[in-house]
Coordinates of C-alpha atoms in Angstrom, one line a residue:
M821 CA 36.7 16.8 3.9
A822 CA 35.1 18.9 1.9
R823 CA 32.4 19.8 4.0
A824 CA 34.4 20.3 7.1
L825 CA 35.8 23.4 5.1
L826 CA 32.8 24.2 4.0
K827 CA 31.4 24.5 7.8
I828 CA 34.9 26.6 8.9
Q829 CA 33.6 29.1 5.5
R830 CA 30.3 29.6 6.2
Y831 CA 32.1 30.6 9.9
F832 CA 34.0 33.1 9.4
R833 CA 31.3 34.7 6.5
R834 CA 29.1 34.5 9.5
K835 CA 32.0 35.7 12.1
P836 CA 34.4 38.4 10.0
V837 CA 35.7 39.8 13.2
R838 CA 36.9 36.1 14.5
F839 CA 38.7 35.8 11.2
F840 CA 40.8 38.6 11.5
S841 CA 41.8 38.0 15.0
F842 CA 42.8 34.5 13.9
I843 CA 45.2 36.2 11.3
L844 CA 46.3 38.5 14.0
L845 CA 47.5 36.0 16.4
Y846 CA 49.2 33.5 13.8
L847 CA 51.1 37.2 12.8
T848 CA 51.9 37.7 16.6
A849 CA 53.4 34.3 16.9
G850 CA 55.7 34.0 14.0
S851 CA 56.9 37.9 15.5
L852 CA 58.0 36.1 18.6
V853 CA 59.5 33.2 17.2
F854 CA 61.5 35.7 14.9
L855 CA 62.6 37.6 17.7
H856 CA 63.6 34.7 19.7
S857 CA 66.0 33.5 17.0
G858 CA 67.3 36.8 16.2
F859 CA 68.6 36.8 20.4
S860 CA 69.6 33.3 20.4
G861 CA 72.0 33.8 17.7
D862 CA 73.5 37.4 19.4
S863 CA 74.0 35.3 22.3
A864 CA 75.9 32.3 20.6
Q865 CA 77.6 35.2 18.7
V866 CA 79.1 36.7 22.3
G867 CA 79.6 33.0 23.7
R868 CA 82.3 32.4 21.1
E869 CA 84.3 35.6 21.1
P870 CA 86.9 34.2 23.1
L871 CA 87.6 31.0 21.6
A872 CA 88.1 32.9 18.4
L873 CA 90.3 35.1 20.1
A874 CA 91.9 31.5 21.5
E875 CA 92.4 29.8 18.1
N876 CA 94.6 33.3 17.1
G877 CA 96.9 33.1 19.8
A878 CA 95.3 36.3 21.7
S879 CA 94.0 36.7 25.0
T880 CA 90.7 37.5 26.2
S881 CA 92.2 40.5 27.5
E882 CA 94.2 41.7 24.2
G883 CA 91.4 41.0 22.2
R884 CA 89.3 44.1 24.3
G885 CA 92.5 46.4 22.8
L886 CA 91.9 45.2 19.3
G887 CA 88.2 44.3 18.1
L888 CA 87.4 44.9 14.8
I889 CA 88.9 47.3 12.4
G890 CA 86.9 50.5 11.6
R891 CA 84.2 50.2 14.3
V892 CA 85.8 53.5 16.2
F893 CA 84.0 55.9 13.5
K894 CA 82.2 53.9 11.3
D895 CA 79.9 52.4 14.0
T896 CA 79.6 55.0 16.4
R897 CA 75.7 55.0 15.4
R898 CA 75.2 51.3 16.3
A899 CA 75.1 51.4 20.3
A900 CA 76.4 48.5 22.7
R901 CA 74.0 47.9 25.4
R902 CA 75.9 50.5 27.8
F903 CA 76.0 50.4 32.0
R904 CA 75.1 52.9 34.6
P905 CA 76.1 53.6 37.6
K906 CA 73.0 52.7 40.0
G907 CA 72.1 55.2 42.8
N908 CA 75.5 57.0 44.3
G909 CA 77.8 54.6 41.7
Q910 CA 79.1 53.0 44.6
D911 CA 76.6 50.3 44.5
G912 CA 78.1 48.6 41.3
P913 CA 77.1 48.8 37.8
A914 CA 73.5 48.1 36.9
W915 CA 73.2 46.8 33.3
A916 CA 70.8 47.8 30.6
G917 CA 69.2 45.4 28.3
A918 CA 69.0 41.4 28.5
G919 CA 71.5 39.1 30.0
G920 CA 73.3 38.5 32.2
R921 CA 76.7 39.6 33.9
S922 CA 78.8 37.4 32.2
R923 CA 77.4 39.0 28.5
A924 CA 77.5 42.5 30.6
A925 CA 80.9 42.0 30.5
K926 CA 81.3 41.4 27.0
E927 CA 79.3 44.2 26.5
R928 CA 81.9 46.8 27.8
R929 CA 83.8 46.8 25.0
S930 CA 81.9 49.3 23.0
T931 CA 82.7 51.6 20.0
K932 CA 85.9 53.5 21.6
E933 CA 87.7 50.5 22.2
I934 CA 88.4 49.7 18.6
E935 CA 91.5 50.1 16.3
D936 CA 90.5 51.7 12.9
G937 CA 93.9 52.7 11.6
R938 CA 93.6 56.6 12.4
A939 CA 93.4 56.3 16.3
R940 CA 93.7 53.3 18.8
Y941 CA 92.5 52.8 22.4
I942 CA 94.8 52.7 24.8
G943 CA 92.5 52.2 28.6
C944 CA 91.2 54.3 30.9
Y945 CA 93.6 56.4 33.3
V946 CA 93.5 57.9 36.9
D947 CA 93.2 62.6 36.1
D948 CA 95.1 64.5 38.7
T949 CA 93.1 68.0 38.3
Q950 CA 96.3 69.4 40.1
K951 CA 98.8 67.2 37.9
R952 CA 97.4 66.2 34.9
A953 CA 97.7 63.3 33.0
L954 CA 97.6 64.9 29.5
R955 CA 99.5 68.3 30.0
G956 CA 98.8 69.9 26.3
V957 CA 95.9 71.8 25.3
S958 CA 92.0 71.5 27.0
F959 CA 88.7 72.2 25.5
L960 CA 85.3 71.5 27.0
D961 CA 82.1 71.1 25.4
Y962 CA 79.4 70.1 27.6
K963 CA 76.7 70.0 24.3
K964 CA 78.4 68.0 21.7
M965 CA 81.3 66.8 22.6
T966 CA 82.3 63.2 21.2
V967 CA 84.9 60.9 20.6
F968 CA 86.1 61.7 17.1
R969 CA 85.6 65.2 17.7
C970 CA 88.2 64.8 20.6
Q971 CA 90.8 63.2 18.3
D972 CA 90.4 65.5 15.1
N973 CA 91.2 68.4 18.0
C974 CA 94.4 66.8 19.0
A975 CA 95.4 65.9 15.9
E976 CA 95.3 69.0 14.2
R977 CA 97.7 70.0 16.9
G978 CA 99.8 67.4 16.8
Y979 CA 99.5 65.7 19.8
M980 CA 100.1 61.9 19.9
F981 CA 96.5 61.0 22.4
A982 CA 93.7 62.5 23.0
G983 CA 91.7 61.9 26.1
L984 CA 88.1 62.8 27.0
E985 CA 86.7 63.0 30.8
F986 CA 83.4 63.7 32.4
G987 CA 81.7 63.7 29.7
A988 CA 82.5 66.7 28.0
E989 CA 86.0 67.6 28.8
C990 CA 89.0 67.1 26.1
Y991 CA 92.4 66.8 27.1
C992 CA 95.9 66.5 24.3
G993 CA 99.7 65.4 25.2
H994 CA 102.7 63.8 23.7
K995 CA 102.8 61.8 27.1
I996 CA 100.6 59.7 29.6
Q997 CA 101.5 60.7 32.6
G998 CA 98.8 58.8 34.8
V999 CA 97.7 55.4 36.3
N1000 CA 95.9 53.1 34.0
V1001 CA 92.7 52.0 35.8
S1002 CA 89.5 49.3 35.6
E1003 CA 87.6 50.0 32.1
S1004 CA 84.5 50.0 34.6
E1005 CA 86.1 53.3 36.1
C1006 CA 85.6 55.3 32.6
N1007 CA 81.6 54.7 32.5
M1008 CA 80.3 58.3 31.5
E1009 CA 78.1 58.8 28.2
C1010 CA 79.6 61.8 25.4
K1011 CA 77.3 64.3 25.7
G1012 CA 77.4 64.5 21.9
E1013 CA 76.8 60.5 21.1
K1014 CA 75.4 58.4 23.8
S1015 CA 76.8 55.6 22.1
N1016 CA 80.4 56.0 23.2
L1017 CA 82.2 56.6 26.3
C1018 CA 84.1 60.0 27.2
G1019 CA 85.9 59.1 30.8
G1020 CA 84.4 59.2 33.8
A1021 CA 84.9 61.3 37.3
N1022 CA 88.6 62.0 37.2
R1023 CA 89.4 59.4 34.6
L1024 CA 90.4 59.8 30.8
S1025 CA 89.0 57.5 28.1
I1026 CA 93.0 58.0 25.8
Y1027 CA 93.5 57.2 22.7
R1028 CA 96.7 57.1 20.8
L1029 CA 96.5 59.1 17.3
E1030 CA 97.9 57.5 14.5
L1031 CA 99.1 60.6 12.5
S1032 CA 100.2 61.4 8.7
Q1033 CA 103.6 61.4 8.6
E1034 CA 103.3 65.4 8.3
S1035 CA 101.5 66.2 11.3
A1036 CA 103.3 63.6 13.8
R1037 CA 106.3 65.6 13.5
R1038 CA 104.8 68.4 16.1
Y1039 CA 105.7 68.8 19.4
G1040 CA 102.1 70.4 21.0
S1041 CA 101.2 73.7 19.2
A1042 CA 104.8 73.8 17.9
I1043 CA 106.0 72.3 14.5
F1044 CA 109.0 70.0 14.2
K1045 CA 111.3 71.4 11.7
G1046 CA 114.3 69.3 11.6
C1047 CA 118.0 68.9 12.8
F1048 CA 120.1 71.5 10.9
R1049 CA 123.7 72.2 11.2
R1050 CA 125.0 74.9 13.4
P1051 CA 124.4 78.5 11.5
D1052 CA 128.2 80.4 11.0
N1053 CA 126.7 82.9 12.6
V1054 CA 124.8 81.7 15.2
T1055 CA 124.7 85.2 16.9
L1056 CA 122.9 87.2 13.8
A1057 CA 120.7 84.3 12.8
L1058 CA 119.5 83.7 16.4
P1059 CA 119.5 86.8 17.7
V1060 CA 118.3 85.4 21.4
S1061 CA 119.7 83.0 23.4
S1062 CA 119.9 81.2 26.9
V1063 CA 121.2 78.7 28.9
I1064 CA 118.0 77.0 30.6
Q1065 CA 118.3 74.3 33.6
N1066 CA 116.6 71.0 32.9
M1067 CA 116.1 71.9 29.1
S1068 CA 113.3 70.2 27.3
V1069 CA 111.3 71.1 24.2
D1070 CA 108.6 72.8 26.1
K1071 CA 110.4 75.0 28.0
C1072 CA 112.4 76.4 25.2
V1073 CA 109.1 77.1 22.9
D1074 CA 107.7 78.5 25.8
M1075 CA 110.8 81.1 26.0
C1076 CA 110.7 81.6 22.1
T1077 CA 106.6 82.1 22.3
E1078 CA 107.0 84.7 25.4
K1079 CA 110.0 86.8 23.5
E1080 CA 107.3 86.7 20.1
F1081 CA 110.3 84.6 18.0
S1082 CA 109.0 81.8 15.3
L1083 CA 111.3 80.1 15.5
A1084 CA 112.5 78.0 18.5
V1085 CA 116.2 76.3 18.1
L1086 CA 117.6 73.7 20.6
A1087 CA 121.4 73.1 21.2
G1088 CA 121.7 71.0 24.5
D1089 CA 121.7 73.1 27.2
K1090 CA 121.2 76.6 24.7
C1091 CA 118.5 77.9 23.4
H1092 CA 117.6 80.2 20.6
C1093 CA 115.4 82.4 19.1
G1094 CA 115.0 83.9 15.7
F1095 CA 113.3 83.7 12.3
P1096 CA 113.7 81.8 9.2
T1097 CA 116.1 83.7 7.6
T1098 CA 119.4 83.6 4.6
L1099 CA 121.6 83.0 7.3
F1100 CA 119.6 80.0 8.6
S1101 CA 117.0 79.2 5.9
L1102 CA 116.2 75.8 6.6
H1103 CA 117.2 74.8 3.5
E1104 CA 119.7 71.8 4.2
P1105 CA 118.4 69.7 7.5
E1106 CA 120.6 66.5 8.5
E1107 CA 119.9 63.4 10.0
E1108 CA 117.8 63.2 12.6
E1109 CA 120.7 61.3 14.3
M1110 CA 122.6 63.6 14.2
C1111 CA 120.7 65.6 17.1
L1112 CA 120.3 62.7 18.9
H1113 CA 121.5 64.1 22.2
R1114 CA 118.3 63.7 25.1
C1115 CA 116.9 66.3 26.9
A1116 CA 117.6 67.1 31.3
G1117 CA 114.6 67.7 31.8
E1118 CA 112.4 65.0 29.4
D1119 CA 113.7 61.7 29.0
F1120 CA 112.1 60.9 25.7
E1121 CA 112.8 64.4 23.7
S1122 CA 116.0 65.5 22.0
C1123 CA 117.2 68.7 22.8
G1124 CA 120.4 69.0 19.9
N1125 CA 124.4 69.6 20.7
D1126 CA 126.8 72.2 19.9
E1127 CA 126.8 71.4 16.1
Y1128 CA 123.7 70.3 15.8
F1129 CA 120.3 72.1 16.5
V1130 CA 117.0 70.6 16.5
V1131 CA 114.5 73.0 15.6
Y1132 CA 110.8 74.0 16.1
Q1133 CA 108.4 76.7 15.0
T1134 CA 106.6 78.1 17.3
Q1135 CA 102.9 79.3 17.1
V1136 CA 104.4 83.0 16.7
Q1137 CA 103.3 84.8 13.5
D1138 CA 105.5 86.0 11.6
N1139 CA 104.8 89.3 10.5
R1140 CA 107.4 89.7 7.3
C1141 CA 105.1 88.0 4.8
M1142 CA 101.8 89.6 6.2
D1143 CA 100.9 92.8 4.6
R1144 CA 98.9 92.6 2.0
R1145 CA 97.5 95.5 -0.7
F1146 CA 96.2 96.0 -4.1
L1147 CA 98.9 97.1 -6.6
P1148 CA 99.3 100.6 -6.6
T1149 CA 98.4 101.4 -10.2
R1150 CA 96.1 99.3 -12.3
S1151 CA 97.2 96.2 -14.4
K1152 CA 96.3 96.1 -18.3
Q1153 CA 97.5 92.8 -18.5
L1154 CA 95.8 90.0 -16.9
T1155 CA 97.0 87.2 -15.1
A1156 CA 94.7 84.4 -14.4
L1157 CA 95.6 81.4 -11.2
A1158 CA 93.4 78.4 -13.1
S1159 CA 93.1 75.5 -11.8
F1160 CA 90.4 72.6 -12.1
P1161 CA 88.1 72.9 -9.2
G1162 CA 89.7 71.0 -5.9
A1163 CA 93.5 71.5 -7.4
G1164 CA 94.6 73.7 -4.7
N1165 CA 93.7 77.3 -6.4
T1166 CA 92.9 78.8 -2.9
W1167 CA 95.9 77.7 -1.5
A1168 CA 98.2 78.9 -4.5
R1169 CA 96.0 82.6 -3.4
H1170 CA 97.0 82.5 0.0
L1171 CA 100.7 81.6 -0.9
I1172 CA 101.3 84.0 -3.8
E1173 CA 99.5 87.0 -1.4
L1174 CA 102.1 86.3 1.7
A1175 CA 104.8 86.2 -1.5
T1176 CA 104.0 89.0 -3.2
G1177 CA 101.9 91.0 -0.6
Y1178 CA 99.2 91.6 -3.4
Y1179 CA 95.6 90.4 -3.2
T1180 CA 94.5 88.3 -5.5
G1181 CA 91.1 88.5 -6.9
S1182 CA 88.7 86.4 -8.4
Y1183 CA 86.3 85.8 -11.5
Y1184 CA 83.7 84.6 -8.9
F1185 CA 82.6 86.0 -5.8
D1186 CA 83.4 83.3 -2.3
G1187 CA 81.6 85.8 0.5
S1188 CA 84.0 82.9 3.2
L1189 CA 86.5 83.4 1.3
Y1190 CA 86.2 87.4 1.6
N1191 CA 85.8 86.8 5.2
K1192 CA 89.2 84.5 5.6
G1193 CA 91.1 87.6 4.2
F1194 CA 90.8 87.8 0.8
K1195 CA 90.2 90.8 0.5
G1196 CA 90.7 91.3 -3.8
E1197 CA 87.6 88.7 -3.8
R1198 CA 85.1 91.4 -3.9
D1199 CA 86.7 93.3 -7.0
H1200 CA 85.2 92.5 -10.4
W1201 CA 88.0 90.2 -12.3
R1202 CA 88.5 93.0 -14.9
S1203 CA 89.5 95.6 -12.1
G1204 CA 93.3 95.5 -12.9
R1205 CA 93.9 95.7 -9.2
S1206 CA 95.0 92.0 -8.0
I1207 CA 98.1 90.5 -9.0
C1208 CA 96.1 87.5 -10.4
I1209 CA 92.9 86.2 -10.9
K1210 CA 91.0 82.8 -9.1
T1211 CA 89.3 81.0 -12.5
H1212 CA 88.2 77.5 -12.8
E1213 CA 86.7 78.6 -16.1
S1214 CA 87.9 76.4 -19.6
G1215 CA 86.5 77.4 -23.3
K1216 CA 88.2 79.1 -25.9
K1217 CA 86.5 83.0 -25.1
E1218 CA 87.0 82.7 -21.5
I1219 CA 91.2 81.8 -21.7
E1220 CA 91.2 84.2 -24.4
A1221 CA 90.2 86.9 -22.0
F1222 CA 94.0 86.5 -20.3
D1223 CA 96.8 87.8 -21.3
S1224 CA 99.0 85.1 -19.1
S1225 CA 98.0 82.0 -16.8
I1226 CA 99.5 80.1 -13.9
L1227 CA 97.9 76.9 -14.6
M1228 CA 97.8 74.3 -11.4
I1229 CA 97.4 70.7 -12.7
R1230 CA 96.8 68.0 -9.2
N1231 CA 96.5 64.3 -9.6
P1232 CA 92.6 63.6 -10.8
Y1233 CA 92.0 60.8 -8.1
K1234 CA 92.8 63.5 -5.4
A1235 CA 91.4 66.6 -7.1
L1236 CA 88.0 65.2 -7.7
M1237 CA 88.0 63.8 -3.8
A1238 CA 88.4 67.3 -2.9
E1239 CA 86.3 68.9 -4.9
F1240 CA 83.2 66.8 -3.9
N1241 CA 84.1 67.2 -0.2
R1242 CA 84.1 71.1 -0.6
K1243 CA 80.9 70.4 -2.6
Y1244 CA 79.0 68.7 0.4
G1245 CA 81.3 69.7 3.5
G1246 CA 82.4 73.6 2.5
H1247 CA 85.7 74.4 2.3
I1248 CA 87.6 72.3 5.2
G1249 CA 84.6 70.4 5.7
F1250 CA 84.0 67.0 4.3
A1251 CA 81.2 65.0 2.7
S1252 CA 79.2 62.5 4.2
Q1253 CA 79.2 58.5 4.1
A1254 CA 75.7 58.6 2.6
H1255 CA 77.4 60.7 0.0
W1256 CA 80.4 58.9 -0.6
K1257 CA 78.3 55.8 -0.6
G1258 CA 75.3 57.4 -2.7
K1259 CA 74.6 57.8 -6.1
E1260 CA 76.2 61.3 -5.8
W1261 CA 79.4 60.2 -6.1
P1262 CA 79.4 57.9 -9.2
E1263 CA 77.5 60.4 -10.7
F1264 CA 79.9 63.3 -9.5
V1265 CA 82.9 61.3 -11.1
R1266 CA 80.7 60.8 -14.5
N1267 CA 80.4 64.3 -14.9
Y1268 CA 83.6 65.9 -13.4
A1269 CA 86.5 63.6 -14.3
P1270 CA 86.5 64.5 -18.2
W1271 CA 86.5 68.2 -17.2
W1272 CA 89.7 67.4 -15.3
A1273 CA 91.4 66.9 -18.5
S1274 CA 89.1 69.0 -20.9
H1275 CA 90.4 71.8 -18.3
T1276 CA 93.9 71.4 -18.7
L1277 CA 94.3 70.8 -22.2
D1278 CA 91.8 73.7 -23.3
W1279 CA 94.6 75.9 -21.1
L1280 CA 97.4 74.3 -22.9
R1281 CA 96.0 75.1 -26.3
F1282 CA 94.4 78.8 -26.0
G1283 CA 96.6 80.4 -23.6
K1284 CA 98.8 82.6 -24.5
R1285 CA 101.4 82.3 -22.2
V1286 CA 101.1 79.4 -19.5
H1287 CA 102.8 78.5 -16.7
V1288 CA 102.2 75.2 -15.0
V1289 CA 102.3 74.8 -12.0
H1290 CA 101.8 71.2 -10.4
F1291 CA 100.5 70.8 -6.8
E1292 CA 102.3 67.7 -5.7
E1293 CA 105.2 69.9 -6.6
L1294 CA 104.8 72.8 -5.1
K1295 CA 103.8 71.3 -2.2
R1296 CA 107.0 68.9 -1.8
E1297 CA 109.3 71.8 -3.2
L1298 CA 108.2 75.1 -2.2
F1299 CA 110.6 77.7 -2.0
P1300 CA 111.5 77.2 -5.6
Q1301 CA 108.2 76.3 -7.0
L1302 CA 107.1 80.0 -5.0
K1303 CA 110.3 81.8 -6.1
N1304 CA 109.1 81.3 -10.0
M1305 CA 105.4 81.6 -9.3
V1306 CA 106.5 85.0 -8.3
L1307 CA 109.3 85.8 -11.2
F1308 CA 106.5 84.5 -13.6
L1309 CA 104.1 87.4 -12.4
G1310 CA 107.2 90.3 -12.8
L1311 CA 108.1 90.5 -9.8
E1312 CA 111.4 90.8 -7.9
V1313 CA 112.0 87.9 -5.0
S1314 CA 112.2 88.5 -1.3
E1315 CA 113.9 85.7 0.2
D1316 CA 112.9 86.0 3.2
R1317 CA 109.9 86.9 2.9
L1318 CA 109.4 83.3 1.1
L1319 CA 111.0 82.5 4.1
C1320 CA 108.1 83.5 6.1
V1321 CA 106.0 82.4 3.7
V1322 CA 107.2 78.6 4.2
G1323 CA 107.0 78.8 7.9
Q1324 CA 103.0 80.0 7.3
K1325 CA 101.8 77.6 4.5
D1326 CA 99.2 76.2 5.4
G1327 CA 96.2 79.5 5.6
N1328 CA 93.0 79.0 6.7
F1329 CA 91.7 76.7 4.1
K1330 CA 93.3 73.0 5.5
R1331 CA 91.1 69.9 6.1
S1332 CA 92.0 67.4 8.8
G1333 CA 94.6 65.1 7.9
L1334 CA 93.1 62.3 10.2
R1335 CA 89.0 62.1 8.7
K1336 CA 90.4 59.4 6.1
L1337 CA 87.7 57.2 4.0
E1338 CA 88.1 53.5 5.1
Y1339 CA 87.7 52.5 1.3
D1340 CA 88.9 53.5 -1.8
P1341 CA 85.7 55.0 -3.5
Y1342 CA 87.3 54.6 -7.1
T1343 CA 85.6 51.5 -8.7
P1344 CA 87.6 49.9 -11.6
E1345 CA 85.7 51.4 -14.5
M1346 CA 86.2 54.7 -12.7
R1347 CA 90.0 54.1 -12.5
D1348 CA 90.1 52.9 -16.1
T1349 CA 88.4 56.4 -17.2
I1350 CA 90.5 58.4 -15.4
D1351 CA 94.1 56.7 -16.5
G1352 CA 92.9 57.3 -20.2
L1353 CA 92.4 61.2 -19.4
I1354 CA 95.7 61.0 -17.3
R1355 CA 97.9 59.8 -20.5
T1356 CA 96.0 62.2 -22.3
V1357 CA 97.4 65.1 -20.3
D1358 CA 100.8 64.0 -20.1
V1359 CA 100.7 64.0 -23.8
A1360 CA 99.6 67.3 -24.4
L1361 CA 101.9 68.7 -21.7
R1362 CA 105.2 66.9 -23.1
R1363 CA 104.3 67.9 -26.8
R1364 CA 104.5 71.6 -25.5
N1365 CA 108.0 70.7 -23.8
L1366 CA 106.9 70.5 -20.6
S1367 CA 107.7 67.3 -17.9
G1368 CA 104.4 66.1 -18.0
V1369 CA 102.3 64.8 -15.1
P1370 CA 104.7 63.8 -11.6
E1371 CA 105.2 59.8 -11.7
D1372 CA 103.1 59.4 -8.4
Y1373 CA 99.9 59.7 -10.5
R1374 CA 100.8 58.2 -13.7
P1375 CA 99.3 55.2 -14.2
R1376 CA 101.0 53.0 -14.7

């Protein structure tokens, strides 16, 4: 045996090229075996899928629509094997990749057909250019259209459905008015992501949007405000009215928009238009069942009646609170609008400017905010021309530079995520999944969470005159909270102006409610730390005879 090995050794010493050839052949053979086992496993998985659905009591057709939770957005980069029309598209589908027609039928379940809690795929529908299946707003993008972009745009406008057509067209609507057809007819790839399908020629890939409660209370571009009792003097409260044949929400909203009113009010077959005033303030909504009177023009809409009105806010801008200017005389008193980053400071500035008519300033300079209309951003913070000054600073010296302060506090779990999104995605953007799952997020929480507590504690300790505002309470009770803020700033309150602000509360810096993380980014260790910080801040607030942190984020 030893003699044989010696002969082989001598052979390869004389022929080193043959030795390397032998190693190369060995590695190639191993790779082929590995690839073969991978394809076999994939085929076995596809073959097992109908059985798994049957065991769960669901049919194969039902399984096609449901699939695995979370694949719509999370796996868009993982392309399934696609099919493409052969020739002029009349010869049947030609499938790309290995596998026969039975396997290809399974692969037709692309990522767009899977539900993830925010958007659910409905199916492929006929779209007639003369009579659209979705009749809300639409937009085109022949370079960058994606499924999520279409869904996000429709969600921002409060529509229930989003549909994609011809690979680049997006349509929104509240009702599907088209015929459901075979999935094979929605066969065009999205222009902005080859891993998803975006309808076909005169065919819509339609999704139902699972929106937040706030976003869902809309009808197209009009915002649903609620059901309200008839005002005492309808003519004074709502100066324009008309009887409309076959009344629908669309018709009333269109009429009031054309006449440039911000409120469209439906009362049976009558449509009233106006602005929110003290005569019709929208402060006391009634139960919606009081307004459940179906519209003559649309079966699924409510149009109210003679005693209870259905109210929508149109896209018309209420100009009663849009005038803003610098203070007429320079103020010697500096008031801070202080907050931890991500606690809603920019939103509070927007509200204060509309409510008071005066610009707010900033300890910093942010060009994007200046371009959005915050003209006080460019002024020096000590100029005395602004009603209050935005600052995230903490520490004795910085705080004592101000004579008074409005201190904004927000749930640290929400504030940290908001600031992380701003840091890596801009004022209305989002951090990427790579940032959330990488080292950036744990490091961010480790550094910023203690600052959330120390910021509040410093302002409570060193602030000369502090008015505490909780972000959650301002959002929930905007009118009374904003009224108290205006009074704290030493100004008279105009209730009509405040009502105007309530109608335009969002401003230009609000993130979409559709894109949300699919998991909790906080580890148990992070939560232990943050809960301890919440308790510390709660105790400090109560020592100053304040109400403490709101219940919705106090640790249990």
